[in-house]
Coordinates of C-alpha atoms in Angstrom, one line a residue:
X12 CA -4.8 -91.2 -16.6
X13 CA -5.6 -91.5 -20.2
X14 CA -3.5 -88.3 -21.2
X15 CA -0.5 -89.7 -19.9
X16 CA -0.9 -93.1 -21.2
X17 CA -1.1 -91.7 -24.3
X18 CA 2.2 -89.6 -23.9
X19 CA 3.9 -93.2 -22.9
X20 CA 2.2 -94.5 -25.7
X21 CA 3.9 -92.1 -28.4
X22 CA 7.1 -92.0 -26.1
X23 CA 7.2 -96.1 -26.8
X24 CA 7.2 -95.7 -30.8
X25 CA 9.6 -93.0 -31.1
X26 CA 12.2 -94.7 -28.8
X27 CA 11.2 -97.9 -30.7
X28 CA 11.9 -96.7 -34.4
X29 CA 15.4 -94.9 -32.9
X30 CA 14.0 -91.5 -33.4
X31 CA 14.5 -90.3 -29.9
X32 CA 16.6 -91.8 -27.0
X33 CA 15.7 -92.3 -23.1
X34 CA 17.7 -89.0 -22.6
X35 CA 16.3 -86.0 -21.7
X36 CA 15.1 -83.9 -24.5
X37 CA 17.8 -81.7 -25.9
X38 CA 16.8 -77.8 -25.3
X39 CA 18.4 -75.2 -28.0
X40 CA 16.1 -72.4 -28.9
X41 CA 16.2 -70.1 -31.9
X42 CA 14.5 -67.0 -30.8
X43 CA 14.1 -65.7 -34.3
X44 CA 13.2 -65.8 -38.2
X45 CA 16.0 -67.9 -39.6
X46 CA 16.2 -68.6 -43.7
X47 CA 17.0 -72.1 -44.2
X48 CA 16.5 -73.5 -47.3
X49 CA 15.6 -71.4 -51.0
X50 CA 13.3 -73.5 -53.8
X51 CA 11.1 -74.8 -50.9
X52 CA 7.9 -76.6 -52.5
X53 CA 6.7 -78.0 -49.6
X54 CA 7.3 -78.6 -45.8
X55 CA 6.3 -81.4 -43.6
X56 CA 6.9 -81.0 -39.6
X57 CA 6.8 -83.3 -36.3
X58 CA 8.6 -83.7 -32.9
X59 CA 12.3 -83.2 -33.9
X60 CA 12.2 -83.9 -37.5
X61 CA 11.4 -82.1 -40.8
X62 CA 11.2 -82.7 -44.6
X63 CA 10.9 -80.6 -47.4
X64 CA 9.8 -81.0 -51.1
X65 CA 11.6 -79.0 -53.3
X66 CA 10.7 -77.7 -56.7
X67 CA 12.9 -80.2 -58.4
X68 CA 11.4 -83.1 -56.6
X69 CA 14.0 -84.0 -54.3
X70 CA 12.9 -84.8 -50.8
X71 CA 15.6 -83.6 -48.0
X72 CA 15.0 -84.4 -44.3
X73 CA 17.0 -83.1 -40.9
X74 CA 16.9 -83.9 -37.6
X75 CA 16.5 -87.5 -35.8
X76 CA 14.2 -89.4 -38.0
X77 CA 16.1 -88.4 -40.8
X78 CA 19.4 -89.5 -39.5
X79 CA 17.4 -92.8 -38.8
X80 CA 16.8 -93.9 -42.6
X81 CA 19.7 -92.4 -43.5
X82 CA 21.1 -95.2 -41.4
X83 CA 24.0 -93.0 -39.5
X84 CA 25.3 -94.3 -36.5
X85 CA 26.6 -92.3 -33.3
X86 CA 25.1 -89.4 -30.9
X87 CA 25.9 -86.5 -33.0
X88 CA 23.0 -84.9 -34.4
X89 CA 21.7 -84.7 -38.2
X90 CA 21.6 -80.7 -38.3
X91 CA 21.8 -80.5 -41.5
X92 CA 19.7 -81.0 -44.8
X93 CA 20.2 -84.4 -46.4
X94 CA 18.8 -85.6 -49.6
X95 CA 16.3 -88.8 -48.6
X96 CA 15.6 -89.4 -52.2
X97 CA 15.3 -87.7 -55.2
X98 CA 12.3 -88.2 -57.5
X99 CA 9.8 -86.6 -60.0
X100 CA 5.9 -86.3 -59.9
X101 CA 5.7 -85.8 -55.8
X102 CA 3.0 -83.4 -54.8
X103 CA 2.8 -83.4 -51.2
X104 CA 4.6 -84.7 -48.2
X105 CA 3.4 -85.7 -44.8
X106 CA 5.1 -86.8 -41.4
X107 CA 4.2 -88.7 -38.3
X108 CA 6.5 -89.7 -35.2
X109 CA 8.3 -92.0 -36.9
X110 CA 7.0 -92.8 -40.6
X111 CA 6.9 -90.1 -43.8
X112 CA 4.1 -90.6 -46.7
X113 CA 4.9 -88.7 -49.8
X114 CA 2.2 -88.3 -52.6
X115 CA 2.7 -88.2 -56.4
X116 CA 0.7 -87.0 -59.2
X117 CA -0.4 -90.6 -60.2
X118 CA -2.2 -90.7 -56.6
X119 CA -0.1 -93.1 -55.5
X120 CA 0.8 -93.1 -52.1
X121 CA 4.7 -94.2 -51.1
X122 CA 5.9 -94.7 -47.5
X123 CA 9.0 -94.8 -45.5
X124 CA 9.8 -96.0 -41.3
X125 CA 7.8 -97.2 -38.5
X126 CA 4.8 -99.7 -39.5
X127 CA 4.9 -100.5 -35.2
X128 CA 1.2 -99.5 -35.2
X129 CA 0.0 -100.3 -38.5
X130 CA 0.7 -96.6 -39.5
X131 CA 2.2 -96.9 -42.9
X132 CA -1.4 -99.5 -44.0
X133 CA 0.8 -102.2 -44.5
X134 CA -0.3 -105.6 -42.6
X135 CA 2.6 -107.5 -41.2
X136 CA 3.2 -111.0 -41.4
X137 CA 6.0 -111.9 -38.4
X138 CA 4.0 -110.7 -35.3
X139 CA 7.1 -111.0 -33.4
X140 CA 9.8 -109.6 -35.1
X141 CA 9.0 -106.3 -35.0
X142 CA 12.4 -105.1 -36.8
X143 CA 10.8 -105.6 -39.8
X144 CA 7.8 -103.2 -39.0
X145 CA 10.6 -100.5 -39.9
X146 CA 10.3 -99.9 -43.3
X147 CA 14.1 -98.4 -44.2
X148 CA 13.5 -98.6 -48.0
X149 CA 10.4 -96.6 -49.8
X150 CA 7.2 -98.7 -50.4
X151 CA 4.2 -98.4 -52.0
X152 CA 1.0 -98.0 -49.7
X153 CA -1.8 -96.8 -51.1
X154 CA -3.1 -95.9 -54.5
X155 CA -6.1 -93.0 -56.3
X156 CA -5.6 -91.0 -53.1
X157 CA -5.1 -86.8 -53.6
X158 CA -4.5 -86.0 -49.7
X159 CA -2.4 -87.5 -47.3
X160 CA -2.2 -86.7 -43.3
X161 CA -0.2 -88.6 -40.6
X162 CA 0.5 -88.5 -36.6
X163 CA 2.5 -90.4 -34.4
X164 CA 0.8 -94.1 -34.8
X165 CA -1.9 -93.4 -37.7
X166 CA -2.1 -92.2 -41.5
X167 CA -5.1 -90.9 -43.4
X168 CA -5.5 -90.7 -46.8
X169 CA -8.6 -89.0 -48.6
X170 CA -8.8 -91.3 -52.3
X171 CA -10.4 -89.9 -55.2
X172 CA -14.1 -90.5 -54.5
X173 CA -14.0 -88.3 -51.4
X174 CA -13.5 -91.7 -49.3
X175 CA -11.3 -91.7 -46.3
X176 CA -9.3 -94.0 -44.7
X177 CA -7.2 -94.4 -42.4
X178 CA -4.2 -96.6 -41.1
X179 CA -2.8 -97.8 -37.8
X180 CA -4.1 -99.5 -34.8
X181 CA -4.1 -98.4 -31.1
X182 CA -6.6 -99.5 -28.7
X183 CA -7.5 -96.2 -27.4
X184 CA -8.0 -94.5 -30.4
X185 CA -9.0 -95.8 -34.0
X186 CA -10.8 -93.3 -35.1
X187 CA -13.9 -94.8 -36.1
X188 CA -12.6 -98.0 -36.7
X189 CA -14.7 -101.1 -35.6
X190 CA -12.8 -103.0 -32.8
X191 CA -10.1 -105.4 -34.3
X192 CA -10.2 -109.2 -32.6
X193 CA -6.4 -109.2 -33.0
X194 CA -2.9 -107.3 -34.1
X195 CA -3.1 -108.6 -37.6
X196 CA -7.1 -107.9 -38.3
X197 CA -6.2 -104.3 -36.6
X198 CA -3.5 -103.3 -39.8
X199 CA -4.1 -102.4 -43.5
X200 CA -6.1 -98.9 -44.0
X201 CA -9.9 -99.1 -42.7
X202 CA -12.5 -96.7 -44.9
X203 CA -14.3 -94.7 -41.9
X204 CA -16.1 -92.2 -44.0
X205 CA -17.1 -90.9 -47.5
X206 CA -17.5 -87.6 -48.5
X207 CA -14.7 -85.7 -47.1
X208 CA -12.0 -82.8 -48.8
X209 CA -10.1 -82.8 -45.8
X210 CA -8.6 -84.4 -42.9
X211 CA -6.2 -83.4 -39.9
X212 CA -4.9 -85.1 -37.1
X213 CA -3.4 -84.4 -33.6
X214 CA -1.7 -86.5 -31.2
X215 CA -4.9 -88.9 -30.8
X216 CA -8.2 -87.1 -32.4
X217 CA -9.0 -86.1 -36.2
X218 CA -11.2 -83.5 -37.5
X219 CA -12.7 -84.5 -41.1
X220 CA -14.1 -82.0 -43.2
X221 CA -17.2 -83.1 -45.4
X222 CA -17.9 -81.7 -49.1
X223 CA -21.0 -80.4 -47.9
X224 CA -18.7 -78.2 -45.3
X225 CA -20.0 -79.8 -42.3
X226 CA -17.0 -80.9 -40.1
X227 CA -17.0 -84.2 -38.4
X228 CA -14.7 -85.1 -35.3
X229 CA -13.5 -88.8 -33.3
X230 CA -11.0 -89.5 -31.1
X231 CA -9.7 -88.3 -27.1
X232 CA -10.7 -85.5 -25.8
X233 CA -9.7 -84.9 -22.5
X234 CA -8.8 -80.9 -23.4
X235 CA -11.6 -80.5 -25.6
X236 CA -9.9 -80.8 -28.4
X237 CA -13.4 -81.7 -30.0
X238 CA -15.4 -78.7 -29.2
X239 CA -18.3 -81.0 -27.8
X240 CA -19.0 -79.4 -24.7
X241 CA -17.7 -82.1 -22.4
X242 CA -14.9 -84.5 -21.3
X243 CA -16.0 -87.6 -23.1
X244 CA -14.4 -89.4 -25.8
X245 CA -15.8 -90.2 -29.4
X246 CA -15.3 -93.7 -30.7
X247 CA -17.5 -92.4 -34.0
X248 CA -17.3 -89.8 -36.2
X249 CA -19.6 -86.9 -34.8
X250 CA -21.0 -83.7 -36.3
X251 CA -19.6 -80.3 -34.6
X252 CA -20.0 -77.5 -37.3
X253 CA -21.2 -76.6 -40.8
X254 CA -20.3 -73.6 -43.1
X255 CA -16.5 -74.6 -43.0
X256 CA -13.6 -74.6 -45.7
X257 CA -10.8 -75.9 -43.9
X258 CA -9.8 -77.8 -40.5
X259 CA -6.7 -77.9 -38.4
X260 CA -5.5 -80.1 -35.7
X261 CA -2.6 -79.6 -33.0
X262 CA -1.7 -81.6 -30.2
X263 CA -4.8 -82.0 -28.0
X264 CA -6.6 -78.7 -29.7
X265 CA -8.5 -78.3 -32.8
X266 CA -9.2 -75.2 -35.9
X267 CA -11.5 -74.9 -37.8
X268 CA -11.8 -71.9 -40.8
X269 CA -15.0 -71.3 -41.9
X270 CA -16.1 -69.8 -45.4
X271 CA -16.5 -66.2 -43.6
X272 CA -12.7 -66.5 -42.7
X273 CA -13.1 -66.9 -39.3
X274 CA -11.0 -68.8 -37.6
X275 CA -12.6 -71.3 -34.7
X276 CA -10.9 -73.0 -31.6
X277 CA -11.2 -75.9 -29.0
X278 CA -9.3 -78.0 -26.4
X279 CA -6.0 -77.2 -25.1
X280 CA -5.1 -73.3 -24.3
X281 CA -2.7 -73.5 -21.6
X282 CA -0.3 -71.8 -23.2
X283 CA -2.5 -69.6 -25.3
X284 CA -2.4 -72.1 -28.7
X285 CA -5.7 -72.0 -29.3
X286 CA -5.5 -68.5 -29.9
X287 CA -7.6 -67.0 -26.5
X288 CA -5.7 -65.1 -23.7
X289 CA -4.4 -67.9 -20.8
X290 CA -7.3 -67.6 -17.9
X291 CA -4.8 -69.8 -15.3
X292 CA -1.1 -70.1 -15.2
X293 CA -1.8 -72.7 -13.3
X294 CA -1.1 -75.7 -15.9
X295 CA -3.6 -78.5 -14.1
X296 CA -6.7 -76.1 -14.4
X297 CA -9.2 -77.4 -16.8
X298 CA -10.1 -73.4 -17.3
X299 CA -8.0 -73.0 -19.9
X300 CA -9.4 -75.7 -21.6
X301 CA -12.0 -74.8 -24.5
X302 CA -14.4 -77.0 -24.3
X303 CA -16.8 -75.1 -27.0
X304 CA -16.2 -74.1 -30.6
X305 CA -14.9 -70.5 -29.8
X306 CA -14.3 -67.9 -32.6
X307 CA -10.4 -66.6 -32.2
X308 CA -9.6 -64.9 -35.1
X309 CA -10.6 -63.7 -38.7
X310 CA -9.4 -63.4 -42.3
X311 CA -7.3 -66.4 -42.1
X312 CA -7.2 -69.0 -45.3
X313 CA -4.7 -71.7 -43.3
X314 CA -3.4 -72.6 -39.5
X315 CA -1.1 -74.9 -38.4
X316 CA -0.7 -75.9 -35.1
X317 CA 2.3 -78.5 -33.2
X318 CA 2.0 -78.1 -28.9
X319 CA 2.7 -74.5 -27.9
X320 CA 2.6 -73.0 -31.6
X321 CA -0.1 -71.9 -33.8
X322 CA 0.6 -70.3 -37.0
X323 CA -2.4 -68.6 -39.2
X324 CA -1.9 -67.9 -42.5
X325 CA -4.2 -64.7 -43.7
X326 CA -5.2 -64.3 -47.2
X327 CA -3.3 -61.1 -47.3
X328 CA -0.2 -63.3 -46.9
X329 CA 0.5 -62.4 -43.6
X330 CA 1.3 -64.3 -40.9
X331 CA -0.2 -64.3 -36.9
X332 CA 0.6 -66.3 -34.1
X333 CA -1.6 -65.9 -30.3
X334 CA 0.3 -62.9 -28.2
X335 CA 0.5 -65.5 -25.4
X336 CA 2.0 -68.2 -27.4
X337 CA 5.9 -68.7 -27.0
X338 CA 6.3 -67.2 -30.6
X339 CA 4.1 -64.0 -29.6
X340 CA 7.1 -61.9 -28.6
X341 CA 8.7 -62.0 -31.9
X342 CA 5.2 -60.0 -33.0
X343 CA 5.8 -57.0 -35.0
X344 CA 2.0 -55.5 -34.7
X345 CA -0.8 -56.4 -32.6
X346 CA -4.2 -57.1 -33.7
X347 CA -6.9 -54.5 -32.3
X348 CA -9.5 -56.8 -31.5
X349 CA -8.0 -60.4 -31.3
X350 CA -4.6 -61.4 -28.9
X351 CA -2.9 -62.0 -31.9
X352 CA 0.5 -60.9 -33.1
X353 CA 1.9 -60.5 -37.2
X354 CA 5.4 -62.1 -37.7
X355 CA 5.6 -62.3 -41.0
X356 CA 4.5 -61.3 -44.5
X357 CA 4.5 -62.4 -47.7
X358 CA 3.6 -66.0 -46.8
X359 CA 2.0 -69.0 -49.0
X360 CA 2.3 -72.1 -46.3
X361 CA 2.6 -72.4 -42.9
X362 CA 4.3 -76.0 -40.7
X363 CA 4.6 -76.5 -37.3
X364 CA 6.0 -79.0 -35.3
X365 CA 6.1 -79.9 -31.5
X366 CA 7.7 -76.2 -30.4
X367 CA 8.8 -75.3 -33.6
X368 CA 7.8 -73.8 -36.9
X369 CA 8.7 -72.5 -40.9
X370 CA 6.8 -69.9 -43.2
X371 CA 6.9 -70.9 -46.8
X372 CA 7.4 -67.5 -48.7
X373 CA 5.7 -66.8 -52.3
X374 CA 9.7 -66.9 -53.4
X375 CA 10.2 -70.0 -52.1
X376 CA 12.4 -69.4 -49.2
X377 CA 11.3 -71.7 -46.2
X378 CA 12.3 -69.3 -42.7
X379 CA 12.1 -71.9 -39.1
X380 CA 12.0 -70.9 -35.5
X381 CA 12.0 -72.4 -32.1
X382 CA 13.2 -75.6 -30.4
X383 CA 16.4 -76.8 -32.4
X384 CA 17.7 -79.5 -29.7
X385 CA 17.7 -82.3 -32.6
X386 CA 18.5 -79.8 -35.4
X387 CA 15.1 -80.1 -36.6
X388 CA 15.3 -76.4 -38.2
X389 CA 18.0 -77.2 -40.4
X390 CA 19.3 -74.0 -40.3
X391 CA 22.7 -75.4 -40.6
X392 CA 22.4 -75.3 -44.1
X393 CA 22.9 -78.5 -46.2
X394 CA 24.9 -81.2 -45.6
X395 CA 28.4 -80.9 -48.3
X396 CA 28.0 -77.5 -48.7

């Protein structure tokens, strides 16, 4: 099946860059709002890693890809913040499985970690030894870009005339990309559309999100993460909405806000993450798939999304998750028309990771909750103090 495959896939990389074991997945949940870190800029989330940006410039990062570049050696857990690198002139901060992208005023683009798939736009020379595909010291990839995005084997980055482009090279899913005859052709970054404000990503499907507002979508979509109406797969970029200001992407489902407010789903809702009430508890029945654009919420101005979380962000500050969601019993008021739940106000940015998530409050405090199994909350504190 070309769900599971793709699982493996992902699986593969992360074992390969040392950012997860063969072990079973460490389980330690944090069933509520935890501060973690104060003069929070920006956050960056994935599987059991996070980074954040603060005002100063310094970059910190917890949890196992951080313990990876910081080059420590034994079982024992990074759980708390460490400084990656500290540095003037970053504006923004992305992750995938295993690789980070920061981006600085200048528009240049600098990465760090796992180049396995091509995903940092770097081409690589020594097909074989693939040790040197980790990048363990920051480089420079990309230049004249203002927006970054990453996932587990690919990057985007949207340059300064509106062109995107992305890196990385998987045989199911190059997101527009024209075939590549070999490994080598397959790397460097690829321009697959012009145009475009944003970009988001999910495990293996991007929305892109057109000046004109019209939203264009490629890549699996076996959950309907692409709102098309059907099962089948997009090799090209197709046209799914107009009328929108932003897009969001989680794992195998799909957001998009539209300049009303409203906030629109599609693909996975199994556990209720696209924001709808769960039809079957049954987890193989494709009914609580969304397999059409469906409206599932209002007001909102941002959503992020990881596997079972969603997060919207409402221009009143507040913040909502989906009653149904793993997060909906920490709900402190229920919305009358919508299955949504508030959990927090006074909110300027939302992150979520795999089954995790942080609010970025207008004073700078950055609050996590959920899965913790790899420390990836940090709510340890920081490392020395």
């Amino acid at each position: 099946m070309k769900m599971k495959r793709a699982v493996v896939f992902v699986m593969m990389m992360l074992v390969g860059v040392g950012v997860v074991s063969g072990d079973e997945w460490k389980r330690e949940w944090v069933g509520e709002w935890v501060k973690v870190m104060e003069g929070v800029r920006e956050v960056a989330a994935d599987w059991i890693s996070s980074v954040v940006l603060k005002e100063d410039g310094s970059l910190w990062g917890v949890g196992r890809l951080a313990k990876r570049l910081m080059r420590r050696e034994g079982e024992e857990e990074l759980r708390k913040w460490v400084k990656i690198r500290e540095w003037g002139g970053v504006e923004d901060v992305a992750m995938g499985g295993g690789h980070i992208l920061v981006l600085k005023g200048d528009g240049t683009v600098w990465g760090i970690g796992s180049n396995t798939y091509g995903q940092l736009g770097l081409v690589e020379e020594d097909r074989w030894d693939r040790e040197k595909w980790v990048r363990m010291e920051w480089v420079k990839v990309a230049e004249g870009v203002v927006k970054i995005a990453a996932c587990a084997m690919h990057s985007f980055v949207i340059k300064e005339d509106g062109s995107l482009w992305v890196g990385g090279w998987e045989e199911d899913t190059d997101f527009g990309v024209e075939p590549a005859m070999n490994w080598k052709e397959g790397m460097g970054w690829k321009k697959v559309m012009e145009g475009v404000v944003d970009v988001a990503t999910g495990e293996s499907h991007a929305l892109a999100l057109k000046a004109d507002g019209s939203v264009w979508v490629v890549g699996t979509n076996f959950a309907g993460q692409l709102g098309v109406g059907e099962r089948r797969w997009r090799e090209e970029w197709t046209k799914v909405m107009e009328g929108a200001k932003a897009v969001g992407a989680g794992k195998w489902h799909s957001f998009v806000i539209k300049e009303d407010g409203s906030l629109w789903g599609a693909g996975d809702n199994r556990v209720g993450q696209v924001g709808l009430r769960v039809k079957e508890k049954d987890y193989v029945r494709s009914e609580d798939y969304v397999w059409r654009w469906t409206k599932v919420f209002e007001g909102v101005k941002e959503v992020s999304s990881g596997y079972a979380v969603t997060l919207a962000l409402k221009e009143d500050g507040s913040v909502w998750v989906p009653e149904e969601t793993v997060l909906g019993k920490v709900g402190r008021e229920r919305d009358p028309e919508y299955p949504w739940v508030k959990v927090m106000e006074g909110v300027k940015a939302v992150e979520t990771g795999e089954l995790y998530a942080f609010v970025l409050k207008e004073d700078g405090s950055l609050w996590g909750i959920g899965e913790n199994g790899y420390g990836q909350l940090g709510i340890e504190g920081v490392e020395g103090e």
